[in-house]
Each structure stands twice: as structure tokens, then as C-alpha cells.
mmCIF file of C-alpha atoms and ligand atoms in Angstrom:
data_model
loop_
_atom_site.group_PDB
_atom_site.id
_atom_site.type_symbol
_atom_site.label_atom_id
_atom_site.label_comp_id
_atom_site.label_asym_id
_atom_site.label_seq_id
_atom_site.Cartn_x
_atom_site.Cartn_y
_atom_site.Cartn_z
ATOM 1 C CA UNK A 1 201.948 98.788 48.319
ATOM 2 C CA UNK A 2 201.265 102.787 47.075
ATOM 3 C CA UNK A 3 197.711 104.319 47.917
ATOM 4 C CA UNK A 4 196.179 105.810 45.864
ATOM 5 C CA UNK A 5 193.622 108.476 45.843
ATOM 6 C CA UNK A 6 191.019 108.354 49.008
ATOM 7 C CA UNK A 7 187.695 107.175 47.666
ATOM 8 C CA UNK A 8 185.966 106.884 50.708
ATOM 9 C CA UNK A 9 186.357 107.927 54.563
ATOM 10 C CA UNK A 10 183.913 106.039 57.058
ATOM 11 C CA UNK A 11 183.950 106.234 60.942
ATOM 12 C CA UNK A 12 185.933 103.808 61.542
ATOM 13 C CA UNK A 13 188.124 103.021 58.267
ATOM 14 C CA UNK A 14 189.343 104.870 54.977
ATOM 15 C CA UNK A 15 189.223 103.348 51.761
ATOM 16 C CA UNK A 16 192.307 104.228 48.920
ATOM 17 C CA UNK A 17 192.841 103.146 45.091
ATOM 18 C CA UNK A 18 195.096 100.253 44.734
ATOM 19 C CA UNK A 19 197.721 100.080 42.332
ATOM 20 C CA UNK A 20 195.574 97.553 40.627
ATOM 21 C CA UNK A 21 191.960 98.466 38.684
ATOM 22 C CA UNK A 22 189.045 96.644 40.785
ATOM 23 C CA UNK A 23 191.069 96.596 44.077
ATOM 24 C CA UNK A 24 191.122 99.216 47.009
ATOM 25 C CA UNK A 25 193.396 99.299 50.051
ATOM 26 C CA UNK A 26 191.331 99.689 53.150
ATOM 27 C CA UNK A 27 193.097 101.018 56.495
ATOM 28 C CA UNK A 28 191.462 100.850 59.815
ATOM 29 C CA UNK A 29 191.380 103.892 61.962
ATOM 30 C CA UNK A 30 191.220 103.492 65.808
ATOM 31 C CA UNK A 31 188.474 106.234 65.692
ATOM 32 C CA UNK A 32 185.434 104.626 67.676
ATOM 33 C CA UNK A 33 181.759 105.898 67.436
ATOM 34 C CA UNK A 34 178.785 104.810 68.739
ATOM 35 C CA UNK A 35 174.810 105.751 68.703
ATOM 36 C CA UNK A 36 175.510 106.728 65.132
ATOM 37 C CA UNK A 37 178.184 109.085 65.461
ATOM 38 C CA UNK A 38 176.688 110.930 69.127
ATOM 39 C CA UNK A 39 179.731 108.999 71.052
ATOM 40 C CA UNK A 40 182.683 109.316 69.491
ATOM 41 C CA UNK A 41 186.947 108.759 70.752
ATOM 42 C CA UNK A 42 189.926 107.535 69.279
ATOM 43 C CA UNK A 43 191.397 104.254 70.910
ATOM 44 C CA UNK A 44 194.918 103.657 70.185
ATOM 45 C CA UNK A 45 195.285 100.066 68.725
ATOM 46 C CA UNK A 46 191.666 99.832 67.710
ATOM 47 C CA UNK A 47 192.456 99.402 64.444
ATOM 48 C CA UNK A 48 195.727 97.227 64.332
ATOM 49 C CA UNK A 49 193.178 94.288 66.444
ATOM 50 C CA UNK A 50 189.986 95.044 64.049
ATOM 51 C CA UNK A 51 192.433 94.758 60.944
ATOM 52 C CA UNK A 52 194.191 91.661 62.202
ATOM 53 C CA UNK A 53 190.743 89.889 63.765
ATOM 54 C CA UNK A 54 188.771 91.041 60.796
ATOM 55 C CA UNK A 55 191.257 89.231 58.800
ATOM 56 C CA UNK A 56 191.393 85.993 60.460
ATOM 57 C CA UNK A 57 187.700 85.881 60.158
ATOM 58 C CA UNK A 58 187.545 86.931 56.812
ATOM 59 C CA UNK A 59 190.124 84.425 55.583
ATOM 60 C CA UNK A 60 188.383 81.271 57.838
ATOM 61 C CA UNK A 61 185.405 82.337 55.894
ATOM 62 C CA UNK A 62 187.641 82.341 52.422
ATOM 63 C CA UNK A 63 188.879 78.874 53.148
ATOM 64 C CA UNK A 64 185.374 77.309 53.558
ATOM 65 C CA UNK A 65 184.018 78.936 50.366
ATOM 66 C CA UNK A 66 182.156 81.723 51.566
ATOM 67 C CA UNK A 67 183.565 84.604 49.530
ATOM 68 C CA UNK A 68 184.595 87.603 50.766
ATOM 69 C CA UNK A 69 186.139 91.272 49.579
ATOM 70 C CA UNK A 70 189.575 90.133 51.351
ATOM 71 C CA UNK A 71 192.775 89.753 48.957
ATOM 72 C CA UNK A 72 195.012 89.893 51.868
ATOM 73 C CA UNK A 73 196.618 92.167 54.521
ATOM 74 C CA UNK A 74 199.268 94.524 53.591
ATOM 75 C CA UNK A 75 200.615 95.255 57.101
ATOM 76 C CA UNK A 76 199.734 96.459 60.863
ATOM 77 C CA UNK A 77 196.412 98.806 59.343
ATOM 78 C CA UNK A 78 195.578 97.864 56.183
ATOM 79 C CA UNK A 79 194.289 95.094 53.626
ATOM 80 C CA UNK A 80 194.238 94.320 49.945
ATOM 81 C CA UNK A 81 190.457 94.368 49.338
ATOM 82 C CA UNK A 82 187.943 94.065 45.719
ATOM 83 C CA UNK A 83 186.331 96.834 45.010
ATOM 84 C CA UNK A 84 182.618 95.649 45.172
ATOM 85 C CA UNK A 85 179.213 97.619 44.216
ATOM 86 C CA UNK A 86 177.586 97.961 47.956
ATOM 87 C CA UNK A 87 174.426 96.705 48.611
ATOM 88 C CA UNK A 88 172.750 99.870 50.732
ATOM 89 C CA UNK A 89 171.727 96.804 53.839
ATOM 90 C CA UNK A 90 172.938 95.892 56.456
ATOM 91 C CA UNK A 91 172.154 92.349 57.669
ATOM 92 C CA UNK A 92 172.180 92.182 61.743
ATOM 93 C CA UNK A 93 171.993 88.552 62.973
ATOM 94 C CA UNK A 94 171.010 87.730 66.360
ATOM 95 C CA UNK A 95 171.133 84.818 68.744
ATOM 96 C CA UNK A 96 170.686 86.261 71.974
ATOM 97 C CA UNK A 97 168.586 89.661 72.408
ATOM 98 C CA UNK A 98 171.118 92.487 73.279
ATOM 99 C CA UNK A 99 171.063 96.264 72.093
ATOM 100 C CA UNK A 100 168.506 98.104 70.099
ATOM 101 C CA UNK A 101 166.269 94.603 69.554
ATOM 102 C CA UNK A 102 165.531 94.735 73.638
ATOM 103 C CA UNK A 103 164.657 98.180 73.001
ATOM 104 C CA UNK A 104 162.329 97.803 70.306
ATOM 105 C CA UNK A 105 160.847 94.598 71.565
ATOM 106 C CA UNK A 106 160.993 95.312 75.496
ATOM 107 C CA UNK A 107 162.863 91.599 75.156
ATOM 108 C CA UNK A 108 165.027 91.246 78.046
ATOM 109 C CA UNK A 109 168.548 91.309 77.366
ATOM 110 C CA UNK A 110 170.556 88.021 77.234
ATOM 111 C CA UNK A 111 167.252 86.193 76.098
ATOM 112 C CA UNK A 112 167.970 83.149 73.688
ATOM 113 C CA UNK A 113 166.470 83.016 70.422
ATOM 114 C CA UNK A 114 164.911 79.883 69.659
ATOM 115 C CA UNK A 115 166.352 80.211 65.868
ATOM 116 C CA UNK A 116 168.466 82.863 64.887
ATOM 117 C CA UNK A 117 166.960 85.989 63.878
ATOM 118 C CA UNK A 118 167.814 87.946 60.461
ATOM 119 C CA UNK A 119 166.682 91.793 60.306
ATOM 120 C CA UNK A 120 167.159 94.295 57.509
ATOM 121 C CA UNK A 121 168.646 97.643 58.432
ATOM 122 C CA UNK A 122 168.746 100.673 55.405
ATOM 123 C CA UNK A 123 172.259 102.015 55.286
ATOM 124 C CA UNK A 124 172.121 105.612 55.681
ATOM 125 C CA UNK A 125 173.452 107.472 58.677
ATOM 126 C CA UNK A 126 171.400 110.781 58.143
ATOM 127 C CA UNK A 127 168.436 108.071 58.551
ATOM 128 C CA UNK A 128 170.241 106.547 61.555
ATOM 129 C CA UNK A 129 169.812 103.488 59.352
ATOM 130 C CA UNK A 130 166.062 102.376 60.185
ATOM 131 C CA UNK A 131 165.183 98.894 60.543
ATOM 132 C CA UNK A 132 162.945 97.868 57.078
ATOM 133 C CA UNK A 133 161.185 94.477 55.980
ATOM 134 C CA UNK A 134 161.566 92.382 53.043
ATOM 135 C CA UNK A 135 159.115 94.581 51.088
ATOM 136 C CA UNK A 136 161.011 97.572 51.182
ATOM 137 C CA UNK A 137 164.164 96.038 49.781
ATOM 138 C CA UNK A 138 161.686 94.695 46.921
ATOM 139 C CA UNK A 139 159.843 98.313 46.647
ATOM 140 C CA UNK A 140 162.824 100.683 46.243
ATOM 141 C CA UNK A 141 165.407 98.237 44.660
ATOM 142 C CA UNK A 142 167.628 98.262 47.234
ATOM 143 C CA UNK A 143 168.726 94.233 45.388
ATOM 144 C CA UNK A 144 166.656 91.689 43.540
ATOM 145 C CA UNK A 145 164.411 89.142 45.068
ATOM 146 C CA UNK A 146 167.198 86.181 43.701
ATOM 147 C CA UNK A 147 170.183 88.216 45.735
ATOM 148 C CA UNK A 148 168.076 88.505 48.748
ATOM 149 C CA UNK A 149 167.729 85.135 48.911
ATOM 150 C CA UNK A 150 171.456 84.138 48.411
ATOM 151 C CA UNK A 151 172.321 86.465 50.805
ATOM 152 C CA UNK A 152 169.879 85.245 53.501
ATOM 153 C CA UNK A 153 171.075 81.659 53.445
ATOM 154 C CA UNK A 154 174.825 83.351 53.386
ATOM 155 C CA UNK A 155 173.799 85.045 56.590
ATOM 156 C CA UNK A 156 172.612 81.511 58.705
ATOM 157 C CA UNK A 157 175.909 79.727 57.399
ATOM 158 C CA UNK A 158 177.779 82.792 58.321
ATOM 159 C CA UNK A 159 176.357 82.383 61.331
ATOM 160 C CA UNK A 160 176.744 78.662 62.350
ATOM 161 C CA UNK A 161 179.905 79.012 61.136
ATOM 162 C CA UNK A 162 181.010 81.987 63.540
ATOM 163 C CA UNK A 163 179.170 80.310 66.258
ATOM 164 C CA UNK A 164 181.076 77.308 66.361
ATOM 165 C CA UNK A 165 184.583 79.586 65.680
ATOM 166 C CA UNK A 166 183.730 81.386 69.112
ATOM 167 C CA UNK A 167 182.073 78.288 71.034
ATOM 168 C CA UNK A 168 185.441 76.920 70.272
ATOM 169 C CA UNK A 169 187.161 79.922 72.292
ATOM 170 C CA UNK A 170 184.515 79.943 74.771
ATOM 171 C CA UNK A 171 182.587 83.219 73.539
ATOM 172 C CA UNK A 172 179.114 83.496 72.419
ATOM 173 C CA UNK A 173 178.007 85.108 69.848
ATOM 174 C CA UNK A 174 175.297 87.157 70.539
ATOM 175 C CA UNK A 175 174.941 89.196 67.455
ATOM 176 C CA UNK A 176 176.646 90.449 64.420
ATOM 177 C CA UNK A 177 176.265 92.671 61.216
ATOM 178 C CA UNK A 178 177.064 91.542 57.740
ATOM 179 C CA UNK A 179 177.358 93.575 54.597
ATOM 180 C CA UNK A 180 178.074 92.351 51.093
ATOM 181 C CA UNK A 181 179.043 93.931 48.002
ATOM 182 C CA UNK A 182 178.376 92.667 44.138
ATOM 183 C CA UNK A 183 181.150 91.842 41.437
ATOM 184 C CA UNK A 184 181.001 91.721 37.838
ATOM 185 C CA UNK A 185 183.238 88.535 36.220
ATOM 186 C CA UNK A 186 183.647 86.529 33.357
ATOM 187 C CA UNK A 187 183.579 83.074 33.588
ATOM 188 C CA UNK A 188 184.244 80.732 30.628
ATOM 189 C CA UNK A 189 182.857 83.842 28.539
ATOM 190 C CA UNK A 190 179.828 84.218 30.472
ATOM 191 C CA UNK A 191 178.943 87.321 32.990
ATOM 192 C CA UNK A 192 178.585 86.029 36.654
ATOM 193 C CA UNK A 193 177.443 88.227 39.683
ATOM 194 C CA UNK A 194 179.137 87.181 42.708
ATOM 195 C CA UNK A 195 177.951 87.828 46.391
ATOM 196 C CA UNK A 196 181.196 88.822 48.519
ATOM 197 C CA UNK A 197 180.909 90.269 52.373
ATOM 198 C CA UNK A 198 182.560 93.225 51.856
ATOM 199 C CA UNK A 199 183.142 94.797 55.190
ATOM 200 C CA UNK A 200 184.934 94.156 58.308
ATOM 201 C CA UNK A 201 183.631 91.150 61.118
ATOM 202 C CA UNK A 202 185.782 92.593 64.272
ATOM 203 C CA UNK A 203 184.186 93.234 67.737
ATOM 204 C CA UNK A 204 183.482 96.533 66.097
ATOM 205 C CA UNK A 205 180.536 94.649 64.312
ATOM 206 C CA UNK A 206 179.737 91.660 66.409
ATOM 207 C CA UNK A 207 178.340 91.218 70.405
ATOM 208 C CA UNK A 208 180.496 88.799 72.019
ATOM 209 C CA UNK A 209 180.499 87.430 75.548
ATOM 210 C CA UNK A 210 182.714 85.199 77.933
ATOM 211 C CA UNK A 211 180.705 81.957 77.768
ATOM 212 C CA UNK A 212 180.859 81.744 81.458
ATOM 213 C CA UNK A 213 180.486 85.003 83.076
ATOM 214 C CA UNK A 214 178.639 86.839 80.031
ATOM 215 C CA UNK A 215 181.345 89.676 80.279
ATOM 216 C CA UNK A 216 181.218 91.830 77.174
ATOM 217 C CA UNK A 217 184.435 91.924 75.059
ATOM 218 C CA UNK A 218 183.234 93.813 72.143
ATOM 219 C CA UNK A 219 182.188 97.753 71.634
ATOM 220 C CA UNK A 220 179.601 97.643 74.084
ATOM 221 C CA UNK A 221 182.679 98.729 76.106
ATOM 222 C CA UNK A 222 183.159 101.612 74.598
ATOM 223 C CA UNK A 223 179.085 102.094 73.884
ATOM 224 C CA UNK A 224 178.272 101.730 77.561
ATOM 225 C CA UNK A 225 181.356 103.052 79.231
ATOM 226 C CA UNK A 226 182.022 99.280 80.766
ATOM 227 C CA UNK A 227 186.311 99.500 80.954
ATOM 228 C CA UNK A 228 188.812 99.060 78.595
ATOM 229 C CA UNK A 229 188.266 98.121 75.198
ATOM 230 C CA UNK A 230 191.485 96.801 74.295
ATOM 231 C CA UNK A 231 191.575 94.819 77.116
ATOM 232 C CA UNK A 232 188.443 93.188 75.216
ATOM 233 C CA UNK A 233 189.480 93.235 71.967
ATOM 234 C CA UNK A 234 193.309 91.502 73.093
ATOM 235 C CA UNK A 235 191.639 88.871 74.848
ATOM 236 C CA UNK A 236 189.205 87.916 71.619
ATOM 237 C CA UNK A 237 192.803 87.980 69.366
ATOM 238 C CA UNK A 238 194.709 85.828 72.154
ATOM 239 C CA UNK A 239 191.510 83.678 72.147
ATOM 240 C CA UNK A 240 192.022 83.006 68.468
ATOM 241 C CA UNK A 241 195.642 82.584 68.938
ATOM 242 C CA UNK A 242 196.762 85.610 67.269
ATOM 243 C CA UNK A 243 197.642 88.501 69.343
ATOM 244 C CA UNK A 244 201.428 87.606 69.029
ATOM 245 C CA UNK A 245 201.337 89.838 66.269
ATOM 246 C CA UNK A 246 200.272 92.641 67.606
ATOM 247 C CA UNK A 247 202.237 92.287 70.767
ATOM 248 C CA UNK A 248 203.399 96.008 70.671
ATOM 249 C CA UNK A 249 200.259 98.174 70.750
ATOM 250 C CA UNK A 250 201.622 100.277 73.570
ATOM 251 C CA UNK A 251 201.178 102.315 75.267
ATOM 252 C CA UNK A 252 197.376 102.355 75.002
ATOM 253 C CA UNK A 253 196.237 106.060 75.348
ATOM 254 C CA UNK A 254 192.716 107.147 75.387
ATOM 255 C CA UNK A 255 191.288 110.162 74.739
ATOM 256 C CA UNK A 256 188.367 111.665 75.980
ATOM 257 C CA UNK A 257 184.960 110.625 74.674
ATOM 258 C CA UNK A 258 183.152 114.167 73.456
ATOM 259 C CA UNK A 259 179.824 114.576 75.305
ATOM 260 C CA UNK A 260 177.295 112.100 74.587
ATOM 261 C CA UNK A 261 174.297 112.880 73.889
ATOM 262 C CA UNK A 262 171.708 109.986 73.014
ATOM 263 C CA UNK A 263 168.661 109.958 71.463
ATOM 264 C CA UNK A 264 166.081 107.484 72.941
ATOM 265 C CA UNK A 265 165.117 105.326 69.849
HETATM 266 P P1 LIG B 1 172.060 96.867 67.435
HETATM 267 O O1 LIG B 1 171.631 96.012 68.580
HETATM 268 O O2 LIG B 1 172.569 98.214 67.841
HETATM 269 O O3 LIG B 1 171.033 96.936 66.351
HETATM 270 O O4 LIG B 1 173.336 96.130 66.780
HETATM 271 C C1 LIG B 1 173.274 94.790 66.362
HETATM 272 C C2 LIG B 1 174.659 94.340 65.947
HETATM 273 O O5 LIG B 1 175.087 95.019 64.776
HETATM 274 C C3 LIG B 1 175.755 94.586 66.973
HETATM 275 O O6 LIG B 1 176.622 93.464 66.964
HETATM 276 C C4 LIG B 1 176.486 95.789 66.487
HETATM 277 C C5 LIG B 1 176.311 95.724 64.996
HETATM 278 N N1 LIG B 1 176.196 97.036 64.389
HETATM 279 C C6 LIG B 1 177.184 97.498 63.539
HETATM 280 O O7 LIG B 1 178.170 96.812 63.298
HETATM 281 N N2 LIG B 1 177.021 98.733 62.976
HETATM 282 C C7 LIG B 1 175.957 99.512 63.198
HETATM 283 O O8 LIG B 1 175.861 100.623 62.653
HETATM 284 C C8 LIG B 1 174.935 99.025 64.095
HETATM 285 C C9 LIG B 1 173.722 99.860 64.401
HETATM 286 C C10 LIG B 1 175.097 97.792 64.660
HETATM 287 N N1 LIG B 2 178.436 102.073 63.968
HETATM 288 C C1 LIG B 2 177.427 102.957 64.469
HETATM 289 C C2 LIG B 2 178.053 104.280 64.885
HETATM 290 O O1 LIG B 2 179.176 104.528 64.615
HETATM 291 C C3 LIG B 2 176.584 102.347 65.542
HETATM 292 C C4 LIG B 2 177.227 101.477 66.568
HETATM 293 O O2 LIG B 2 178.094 100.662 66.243
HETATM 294 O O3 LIG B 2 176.798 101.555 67.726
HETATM 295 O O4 LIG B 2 177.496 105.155 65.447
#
């Protein structure tokens, strides 16, 4: 399929025209970042697993009706995507207390939530995307009370639906980030908004652990400096019986993280 003009570049993926009006073709980079952009390397084969997990996940949530941006994967680093109107949010949802909620909180890590938590974050990096309630989504607009809603139940069957995906493979699912976009259709004449997720579920986006020894197989590799993070990121894929696929990311070359320098939230 022919790209067309770039019409966005993000830290970890680049978004093109598609041939088609109201469709984009999204490629995955294997540039990681971390601590809002302070960490930063590129990790060869990154993005051939995040574009082949992403899709599984994507297309599980497809099949049970929960709509999402995905068309369908093009090849090794890219997907056939709808071209959505972003909602500036981004839902986090927790199970167990790892990363900036055990800062904030002084919860200790690996704590189980009695319910599953939902918090709001404001999308905007030169804000290092703050944490805001409810009432600030209502106060500047960010989406309407009736969307906020639909999207919060979204989030808890997203969520009980992942859980049980990785219970199945024996990972838990600690925590994970959602965002969704807004379409415009017709339906039998009538305008209809629809809710889609509209950005990637990989273990760029999501805490996940070995349900026996708690070992972290998601970007808290790369964010902490705890090994390889394709070693992670092969074992989720085999784990959901599809790293065949991908059998030839080698060799795996890493370069050297720049100096990190991080900001004590
Ligand atoms: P946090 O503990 O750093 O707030 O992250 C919660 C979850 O959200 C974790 O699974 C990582 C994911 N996440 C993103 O995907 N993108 C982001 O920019 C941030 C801050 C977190
Ligand atoms: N995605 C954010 C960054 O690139 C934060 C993170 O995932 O840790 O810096």
C-alpha cells in the first residue's frame, strides 16, 4: 500500500495518508523513550513485536465488539488504521500499584487494588501530561459528560477483558493506558459518533508481569535499566502464540541510551 504524506511523527510511531480518505497508515518505530522523552534509545525489533502484539490485541478486541482504529496490518511495521478526531486523555487503568501511582500515593509497589482504578491523564508532553479529575475534562471541554461515560465503562470491559487474555498466558496485568479517538458516520441517514481506541495496546503501553515470579516483561525494562527488552517483549508474543512471525528480528542491536536525566515528580 503507497504512503502518503507524514501527518504526524510521535516517539514511538509515524502516522502517513492512506491511499484512501479517512484512513492513515501507521508504522511503528523501534525508537523507545521513557520519563517523557529524558530516556531515550532505539531497540531494533521494537516495533515489528509492538505492531504485531498491538494487533492481536486490537483485533481480539474487534471480534468481541469493542471497536477500535484497526483496519488491518499491512506488513512487518505498519497497519491500516481510521483516521479518528483524538480525544486530548489518556485513560491509565490500574490493578496493581506500580510506577508513578506508588509515587504519588507512597502505595507500595505490587499492592492489589481492591477494584480497578481509572485515572485521567491531559495529553500534552510540554505538560508532562498531568494527572486531572473528572471536572477538568468537564471545565475545558476536553469531551462531553455522555462520552466520558461511554468511555469509562469501555475502560473496565477493556480491562476484564485483557485480564483474562493475560491470566490465560500466565501474566498479570498490572496496568495499562487507553486512548480513543471519535468518528463521524452515517447510519441509515442519521449522524452517529462512534468511540474507537485509537492507539496502540503493546508492552509499550501496558505493565505486565510473570504470574509467578512478578518478572517485568514490558518497558519497565527499558525505563529501569532491568535487561533486555526484547527478550520481554518475545516472550509476551510466544505467550500469545504469535512470535512465529516475527521469527527473524536479528540480530538485536542496541544502542546506547543518551544520559538520563530524571526529574523527581
Ligand atoms: P505510570 O505509572 O507511569 O503513570 O504509567 C501507567 C501505565 O500507562 C503504564 O502501563 C505505562 C502507560 N503509559 C503510557 O503508555 N504512556 C505514557 O505516556 C505514560 C506516562 C504511561
Ligand atoms: N511514553 C512516555 C515517554 O515516552 C512515558 C513512558 O512511557 O514512560 O516518555
Amino acid at each position: 500500500m503507497k504512503k502518503g504524506k507524514k501527518l504526524y511523527e510521535g516517539k514511538a510511531k509515524i502516522l502517513y495518508a492512506a491511499p484512501e480518505k479517512g484512513f492513515a497508515i501507521q508504522h511503528f518505530k523501534d525508537d523507545a523513550t521513557a520519563f517523557n522523552n529524558l530516556k531515550k534509545s532505539t531497540i531494533e525489533g521494537k516495533g515489528i513485536l509492538n505492531n504485531r502484539i498491538s494487533e492481536h490485541i486490537l483485533s481480539s478486541l474487534n471480534h468481541i465488539g469493542i471497536e477500535t482504529h484497526l483496519v488491518k496490518r499491512i506488513n512487518m511495521r505498519e497497519q491500516l488504521v481510521k483516521l479518528v478526531e483524538i480525544i486530548p486523555i489518556e485513560f491509565i487503568v490500574r490493578n496493581i500499584a506500580s510506577g508513578s501511582l506508588t509515587k504519588r500515593l507512597g502505595i507500595e509497589e505490587g499492592t492489589v487494588l481492591e477494584k480497578p482504578l481509572l485515572e485521567f491523564c491531559y495529553k500534552n508532553d510540554s505538560l508532562e501530561d498531568p494527572l486531572i479529575a473528572r471536572e477538568h475534562i468537564y471545565a475545558f471541554n476536553y469531551c462531553d459528560m455522555a462520552t466520558l461515560d461511554r468511555i469509562t465503562k469501555k475502560c473496565y470491559r477493556i480491562n476484564d477483558f485483557l485480564q483474562g487474555m493475560f491470566k490465560a498466558i500466565e501474566i498479570k496485568l498490572v496496568d495499562f493506558k487507553l486512548e480513543f479517538g471519535l468518528t463521524k458516520l452515517e447510519e441509515d441517514g442519521s449522524p452517529v459518533v462512534k468511540i474507537l481506541i485509537a492507539d496502540e495496546i503493546s508492552p509499550d503501553t501496558c505493565r505486565l508481569w510473570d504470574a509467578t515470579t512478578d518478572k517485568k516483561l514490558d518497558k519497565d525494562i527499558f525505563r529501569k535499566d532491568l535487561g533486555n527488552l526484547i527478550e520481554g517483549y518475545q516472550e509476551i508474543a510466544r505467550r500469545l502464540g504469535i512470535l512465529h512471525e516475527q521469527s527473524n528480528i536479528s540480530p538485536i542491536k542496541f544502542t546506547k541510551p543518551t544520559a538520563v536525566k530524571i526529574k523527581k515528580k
